[in-house]
Amino acid sequence: MSVREWNGQTIPTAGTFTLDVAHTRVGFVAKHMMVSKVRGNFEKFDGTITVAEEPLQSSVDVTLEAASITTHVGDRDNHLRSDDFLAADKYPQITFKSLRVESVDGNEFTLVGELTIRDVTKEVPLRVEFGGAATNPWGQEIFGYSAETEIDREAFGLTWNQALETGGVLVSKKIKIEIEGEAVRQA
């Protein structure tokens, strides 16, 4: 295992890692009718994490296939793929490209990047927790991570909603993004 000590943490040596799709979930949570939460995820995605020699110069580049969104309810999933939301036919990919690492505190840090949905790009901070580095049973070097943020979907052009008779709206403006996963060394 190629690791090094940095800022009180054991981290991988510099190199390129890919997201392990078998051990990664890119999910989201939205409030429904102001009273409950709907959870979903993207089933198709790929990404690269480049761990730099200087860890604060590390970078992330991820692409999600918009049509792969699922909440495990067919009608709702089709609506989310439609022009009312992701317009997956017109905008097939959602991307995140990191810009910088900020505010490191032990194994937690803020990764700021550009999130693009429906060709609208906004700077978004991800709160990331480094989960540790290991070698899996197949001899591959891996590391784990968790990340989350909250976005205003309307800022990305996802403005469809429906007013409720009791007040409020059907779908919340704020969407929580939750990522759990592993990355595998490629080089």
PDB file of C-alpha atoms in Angstrom:
ATOM      1  CA  MET A   1       0.000   0.000   0.000  1.00  0.00           C
ATOM      2  CA  SER A   2       1.432   3.344  -1.035  1.00  0.00           C
ATOM      3  CA  VAL A   3       0.487   5.751   1.742  1.00  0.00           C
ATOM      4  CA  ARG A   4       1.984   8.753   3.470  1.00  0.00           C
ATOM      5  CA  GLU A   5       1.309  10.867   6.524  1.00  0.00           C
ATOM      6  CA  TRP A   6      -0.182  14.301   5.978  1.00  0.00           C
ATOM      7  CA  ASN A   7      -1.911  16.622   8.426  1.00  0.00           C
ATOM      8  CA  GLY A   8      -2.261  13.817  10.978  1.00  0.00           C
ATOM      9  CA  GLN A   9      -3.865  11.480   8.439  1.00  0.00           C
ATOM     10  CA  THR A  10      -2.620   8.442   6.533  1.00  0.00           C
ATOM     11  CA  ILE A  11      -3.450   9.248   2.906  1.00  0.00           C
ATOM     12  CA  PRO A  12      -2.582   7.680  -0.460  1.00  0.00           C
ATOM     13  CA  THR A  13       0.584   8.713  -2.260  1.00  0.00           C
ATOM     14  CA  ALA A  14       0.064  10.840  -5.363  1.00  0.00           C
ATOM     15  CA  GLY A  15      -1.747   9.131  -8.216  1.00  0.00           C
ATOM     16  CA  THR A  16      -4.933   8.704 -10.200  1.00  0.00           C
ATOM     17  CA  PHE A  17      -7.959   6.904  -8.779  1.00  0.00           C
ATOM     18  CA  THR A  18     -11.294   6.068 -10.391  1.00  0.00           C
ATOM     19  CA  LEU A  19     -14.630   5.844  -8.641  1.00  0.00           C
ATOM     20  CA  ASP A  20     -15.478   2.248  -7.859  1.00  0.00           C
ATOM     21  CA  VAL A  21     -19.075   2.154  -9.114  1.00  0.00           C
ATOM     22  CA  ALA A  22     -19.729  -1.127  -7.294  1.00  0.00           C
ATOM     23  CA  HIS A  23     -18.957   0.595  -3.972  1.00  0.00           C
ATOM     24  CA  THR A  24     -20.169   4.145  -4.618  1.00  0.00           C
ATOM     25  CA  ARG A  25     -23.603   5.727  -4.302  1.00  0.00           C
ATOM     26  CA  VAL A  26     -24.384   9.180  -5.678  1.00  0.00           C
ATOM     27  CA  GLY A  27     -27.694  10.044  -4.087  1.00  0.00           C
ATOM     28  CA  PHE A  28     -30.053  12.874  -3.315  1.00  0.00           C
ATOM     29  CA  VAL A  29     -32.864  13.749  -0.916  1.00  0.00           C
ATOM     30  CA  ALA A  30     -35.817  16.070  -1.631  1.00  0.00           C
ATOM     31  CA  LYS A  31     -38.705  17.021   0.612  1.00  0.00           C
ATOM     32  CA  HIS A  32     -42.091  15.878  -0.725  1.00  0.00           C
ATOM     33  CA  MET A  33     -45.264  17.796   0.150  1.00  0.00           C
ATOM     34  CA  MET A  34     -43.326  19.588   2.909  1.00  0.00           C
ATOM     35  CA  VAL A  35     -43.678  16.544   5.212  1.00  0.00           C
ATOM     36  CA  SER A  36     -41.555  13.624   4.006  1.00  0.00           C
ATOM     37  CA  LYS A  37     -38.333  12.871   2.162  1.00  0.00           C
ATOM     38  CA  VAL A  38     -37.847  11.152  -1.184  1.00  0.00           C
ATOM     39  CA  ARG A  39     -34.444   9.555  -1.773  1.00  0.00           C
ATOM     40  CA  GLY A  40     -32.931   8.600  -5.073  1.00  0.00           C
ATOM     41  CA  ASN A  41     -29.640   8.077  -6.821  1.00  0.00           C
ATOM     42  CA  PHE A  42     -27.871   7.937 -10.164  1.00  0.00           C
ATOM     43  CA  GLU A  43     -27.057   4.438 -11.381  1.00  0.00           C
ATOM     44  CA  LYS A  44     -24.561   5.388 -14.111  1.00  0.00           C
ATOM     45  CA  PHE A  45     -21.569   7.605 -13.437  1.00  0.00           C
ATOM     46  CA  ASP A  46     -17.817   7.700 -13.639  1.00  0.00           C
ATOM     47  CA  GLY A  47     -15.121   9.847 -12.226  1.00  0.00           C
ATOM     48  CA  THR A  48     -11.477  10.401 -11.529  1.00  0.00           C
ATOM     49  CA  ILE A  49      -9.806  11.611  -8.363  1.00  0.00           C
ATOM     50  CA  THR A  50      -6.251  12.827  -8.775  1.00  0.00           C
ATOM     51  CA  VAL A  51      -4.359  12.815  -5.500  1.00  0.00           C
ATOM     52  CA  ALA A  52      -1.623  15.406  -5.921  1.00  0.00           C
ATOM     53  CA  GLU A  53       1.863  15.385  -4.424  1.00  0.00           C
ATOM     54  CA  GLU A  54       0.666  18.472  -2.527  1.00  0.00           C
ATOM     55  CA  PRO A  55      -2.694  17.128  -1.214  1.00  0.00           C
ATOM     56  CA  LEU A  56      -4.410  20.539  -1.338  1.00  0.00           C
ATOM     57  CA  GLN A  57      -3.857  20.521  -5.122  1.00  0.00           C
ATOM     58  CA  SER A  58      -5.813  17.258  -5.565  1.00  0.00           C
ATOM     59  CA  SER A  59      -8.762  17.280  -7.971  1.00  0.00           C
ATOM     60  CA  VAL A  60     -12.010  15.510  -8.795  1.00  0.00           C
ATOM     61  CA  ASP A  61     -13.852  15.159 -12.120  1.00  0.00           C
ATOM     62  CA  VAL A  62     -17.202  13.287 -12.131  1.00  0.00           C
ATOM     63  CA  THR A  63     -19.882  12.737 -14.781  1.00  0.00           C
ATOM     64  CA  LEU A  64     -23.376  11.427 -14.022  1.00  0.00           C
ATOM     65  CA  GLU A  65     -25.748  10.139 -16.700  1.00  0.00           C
ATOM     66  CA  ALA A  66     -28.919  12.192 -16.116  1.00  0.00           C
ATOM     67  CA  ALA A  67     -31.210   9.462 -17.512  1.00  0.00           C
ATOM     68  CA  SER A  68     -29.915   7.013 -14.895  1.00  0.00           C
ATOM     69  CA  ILE A  69     -31.736   8.842 -12.084  1.00  0.00           C
ATOM     70  CA  THR A  70     -33.920   6.526 -10.018  1.00  0.00           C
ATOM     71  CA  THR A  71     -36.171   6.745  -7.004  1.00  0.00           C
ATOM     72  CA  HIS A  72     -37.521   3.263  -7.782  1.00  0.00           C
ATOM     73  CA  VAL A  73     -40.912   4.699  -8.793  1.00  0.00           C
ATOM     74  CA  GLY A  74     -41.274   4.576 -12.585  1.00  0.00           C
ATOM     75  CA  ASP A  75     -43.665   7.504 -13.084  1.00  0.00           C
ATOM     76  CA  ARG A  76     -41.662   9.773 -10.783  1.00  0.00           C
ATOM     77  CA  ASP A  77     -38.368   8.753 -12.435  1.00  0.00           C
ATOM     78  CA  ASN A  78     -39.781   9.519 -15.895  1.00  0.00           C
ATOM     79  CA  HIS A  79     -40.952  12.914 -14.621  1.00  0.00           C
ATOM     80  CA  LEU A  80     -37.483  13.643 -13.217  1.00  0.00           C
ATOM     81  CA  ARG A  81     -35.961  12.794 -16.638  1.00  0.00           C
ATOM     82  CA  SER A  82     -38.463  15.056 -18.441  1.00  0.00           C
ATOM     83  CA  ASP A  83     -38.129  18.720 -19.390  1.00  0.00           C
ATOM     84  CA  ASP A  84     -39.805  19.647 -16.062  1.00  0.00           C
ATOM     85  CA  PHE A  85     -36.612  18.603 -14.275  1.00  0.00           C
ATOM     86  CA  LEU A  86     -33.356  17.222 -15.741  1.00  0.00           C
ATOM     87  CA  ALA A  87     -34.351  17.251 -19.445  1.00  0.00           C
ATOM     88  CA  ALA A  88     -32.127  14.185 -19.819  1.00  0.00           C
ATOM     89  CA  ASP A  89     -32.653  13.992 -23.608  1.00  0.00           C
ATOM     90  CA  LYS A  90     -31.304  17.539 -24.089  1.00  0.00           C
ATOM     91  CA  TYR A  91     -28.762  17.530 -21.259  1.00  0.00           C
ATOM     92  CA  PRO A  92     -27.585  13.925 -20.902  1.00  0.00           C
ATOM     93  CA  GLN A  93     -24.792  14.605 -18.403  1.00  0.00           C
ATOM     94  CA  ILE A  94     -24.400  16.254 -15.025  1.00  0.00           C
ATOM     95  CA  THR A  95     -20.798  17.113 -14.188  1.00  0.00           C
ATOM     96  CA  PHE A  96     -18.729  18.172 -11.199  1.00  0.00           C
ATOM     97  CA  LYS A  97     -15.189  19.515 -11.642  1.00  0.00           C
ATOM     98  CA  SER A  98     -13.280  20.571  -8.550  1.00  0.00           C
ATOM     99  CA  LEU A  99     -11.632  23.975  -8.310  1.00  0.00           C
ATOM    100  CA  ARG A 100      -9.910  23.922  -4.923  1.00  0.00           C
ATOM    101  CA  VAL A 101      -9.690  22.326  -1.498  1.00  0.00           C
ATOM    102  CA  GLU A 102     -10.563  24.539   1.469  1.00  0.00           C
ATOM    103  CA  SER A 103     -10.805  24.421   5.252  1.00  0.00           C
ATOM    104  CA  VAL A 104      -9.086  21.157   6.161  1.00  0.00           C
ATOM    105  CA  ASP A 105      -9.846  19.865   9.669  1.00  0.00           C
ATOM    106  CA  GLY A 106      -8.404  16.409  10.337  1.00  0.00           C
ATOM    107  CA  ASN A 107     -10.082  13.991   7.941  1.00  0.00           C
ATOM    108  CA  GLU A 108     -12.738  16.520   6.883  1.00  0.00           C
ATOM    109  CA  PHE A 109     -12.403  19.217   4.256  1.00  0.00           C
ATOM    110  CA  THR A 110     -14.381  21.354   1.855  1.00  0.00           C
ATOM    111  CA  LEU A 111     -13.983  20.646  -1.852  1.00  0.00           C
ATOM    112  CA  VAL A 112     -15.265  23.515  -4.007  1.00  0.00           C
ATOM    113  CA  GLY A 113     -16.152  22.760  -7.589  1.00  0.00           C
ATOM    114  CA  GLU A 114     -18.328  23.595 -10.551  1.00  0.00           C
ATOM    115  CA  LEU A 115     -21.564  21.617 -10.739  1.00  0.00           C
ATOM    116  CA  THR A 116     -23.268  21.679 -14.138  1.00  0.00           C
ATOM    117  CA  ILE A 117     -26.916  20.654 -14.515  1.00  0.00           C
ATOM    118  CA  ARG A 118     -28.923  21.498 -17.682  1.00  0.00           C
ATOM    119  CA  ASP A 119     -25.927  23.514 -18.983  1.00  0.00           C
ATOM    120  CA  VAL A 120     -26.102  25.782 -15.914  1.00  0.00           C
ATOM    121  CA  THR A 121     -22.849  25.864 -13.939  1.00  0.00           C
ATOM    122  CA  LYS A 122     -22.655  26.994 -10.312  1.00  0.00           C
ATOM    123  CA  GLU A 123     -19.868  26.845  -7.757  1.00  0.00           C
ATOM    124  CA  VAL A 124     -20.787  24.329  -5.047  1.00  0.00           C
ATOM    125  CA  PRO A 125     -18.954  23.381  -1.821  1.00  0.00           C
ATOM    126  CA  LEU A 126     -18.872  19.683  -0.914  1.00  0.00           C
ATOM    127  CA  ARG A 127     -18.245  18.752   2.705  1.00  0.00           C
ATOM    128  CA  VAL A 128     -15.992  15.699   2.417  1.00  0.00           C
ATOM    129  CA  GLU A 129     -14.893  13.152   4.977  1.00  0.00           C
ATOM    130  CA  PHE A 130     -11.866  11.026   4.101  1.00  0.00           C
ATOM    131  CA  GLY A 131     -12.625   7.489   5.259  1.00  0.00           C
ATOM    132  CA  GLY A 132      -9.149   5.989   5.087  1.00  0.00           C
ATOM    133  CA  ALA A 133      -6.878   4.085   2.730  1.00  0.00           C
ATOM    134  CA  ALA A 134      -6.546   0.301   2.416  1.00  0.00           C
ATOM    135  CA  THR A 135      -5.708  -2.570   0.098  1.00  0.00           C
ATOM    136  CA  ASN A 136      -8.738  -4.642  -0.934  1.00  0.00           C
ATOM    137  CA  PRO A 137      -8.678  -8.479  -1.108  1.00  0.00           C
ATOM    138  CA  TRP A 138      -7.676  -8.284  -4.804  1.00  0.00           C
ATOM    139  CA  GLY A 139      -4.551  -6.256  -4.056  1.00  0.00           C
ATOM    140  CA  GLN A 140      -5.941  -2.945  -5.269  1.00  0.00           C
ATOM    141  CA  GLU A 141      -5.209   0.270  -3.387  1.00  0.00           C
ATOM    142  CA  ILE A 142      -8.420   2.034  -2.419  1.00  0.00           C
ATOM    143  CA  PHE A 143      -9.668   4.846  -0.235  1.00  0.00           C
ATOM    144  CA  GLY A 144     -13.101   5.669   1.108  1.00  0.00           C
ATOM    145  CA  TYR A 145     -14.950   8.958   1.271  1.00  0.00           C
ATOM    146  CA  SER A 146     -18.280  10.569   2.089  1.00  0.00           C
ATOM    147  CA  ALA A 147     -19.450  13.912   0.730  1.00  0.00           C
ATOM    148  CA  GLU A 148     -22.546  16.044   0.978  1.00  0.00           C
ATOM    149  CA  THR A 149     -23.923  19.405   0.033  1.00  0.00           C
ATOM    150  CA  GLU A 150     -27.240  21.139  -0.471  1.00  0.00           C
ATOM    151  CA  ILE A 151     -28.229  22.944  -3.656  1.00  0.00           C
ATOM    152  CA  ASP A 152     -31.130  25.124  -4.741  1.00  0.00           C
ATOM    153  CA  ARG A 153     -32.491  23.192  -7.724  1.00  0.00           C
ATOM    154  CA  GLU A 154     -34.134  26.310  -9.151  1.00  0.00           C
ATOM    155  CA  ALA A 155     -30.698  27.925  -9.587  1.00  0.00           C
ATOM    156  CA  PHE A 156     -30.004  25.170 -12.155  1.00  0.00           C
ATOM    157  CA  GLY A 157     -33.270  25.703 -14.061  1.00  0.00           C
ATOM    158  CA  LEU A 158     -35.233  22.914 -12.365  1.00  0.00           C
ATOM    159  CA  THR A 159     -38.177  25.145 -11.515  1.00  0.00           C
ATOM    160  CA  TRP A 160     -41.234  22.891 -11.936  1.00  0.00           C
ATOM    161  CA  ASN A 161     -43.444  22.710  -8.874  1.00  0.00           C
ATOM    162  CA  GLN A 162     -47.036  22.507  -7.776  1.00  0.00           C
ATOM    163  CA  ALA A 163     -48.667  24.555  -5.017  1.00  0.00           C
ATOM    164  CA  LEU A 164     -50.459  22.612  -2.290  1.00  0.00           C
ATOM    165  CA  GLU A 165     -53.936  23.528  -1.037  1.00  0.00           C
ATOM    166  CA  THR A 166     -52.604  23.390   2.504  1.00  0.00           C
ATOM    167  CA  GLY A 167     -49.771  25.790   1.673  1.00  0.00           C
ATOM    168  CA  GLY A 168     -46.272  25.069   0.531  1.00  0.00           C
ATOM    169  CA  VAL A 169     -45.192  23.144  -2.556  1.00  0.00           C
ATOM    170  CA  LEU A 170     -44.998  19.562  -3.786  1.00  0.00           C
ATOM    171  CA  VAL A 171     -41.184  19.442  -4.216  1.00  0.00           C
ATOM    172  CA  SER A 172     -38.636  21.334  -2.095  1.00  0.00           C
ATOM    173  CA  LYS A 173     -36.315  23.875  -3.678  1.00  0.00           C
ATOM    174  CA  LYS A 174     -33.420  22.573  -1.591  1.00  0.00           C
ATOM    175  CA  ILE A 175     -31.952  19.225  -2.609  1.00  0.00           C
ATOM    176  CA  LYS A 176     -29.411  17.433  -0.445  1.00  0.00           C
ATOM    177  CA  ILE A 177     -26.700  15.541  -2.327  1.00  0.00           C
ATOM    178  CA  GLU A 178     -25.112  12.554  -0.554  1.00  0.00           C
ATOM    179  CA  ILE A 179     -22.142  10.572  -1.848  1.00  0.00           C
ATOM    180  CA  GLU A 180     -20.584   7.505  -0.248  1.00  0.00           C
ATOM    181  CA  GLY A 181     -17.903   5.550  -1.945  1.00  0.00           C
ATOM    182  CA  GLU A 182     -14.514   4.129  -2.724  1.00  0.00           C
ATOM    183  CA  ALA A 183     -11.899   5.024  -5.280  1.00  0.00           C
ATOM    184  CA  VAL A 184      -9.380   2.564  -6.774  1.00  0.00           C
ATOM    185  CA  ARG A 185      -5.809   3.438  -7.782  1.00  0.00           C
ATOM    186  CA  GLN A 186      -5.203   3.368 -11.543  1.00  0.00           C
ATOM    187  CA  ALA A 187      -1.722   4.900 -11.670  1.00  0.00           C
TER     188      ALA A 187
END
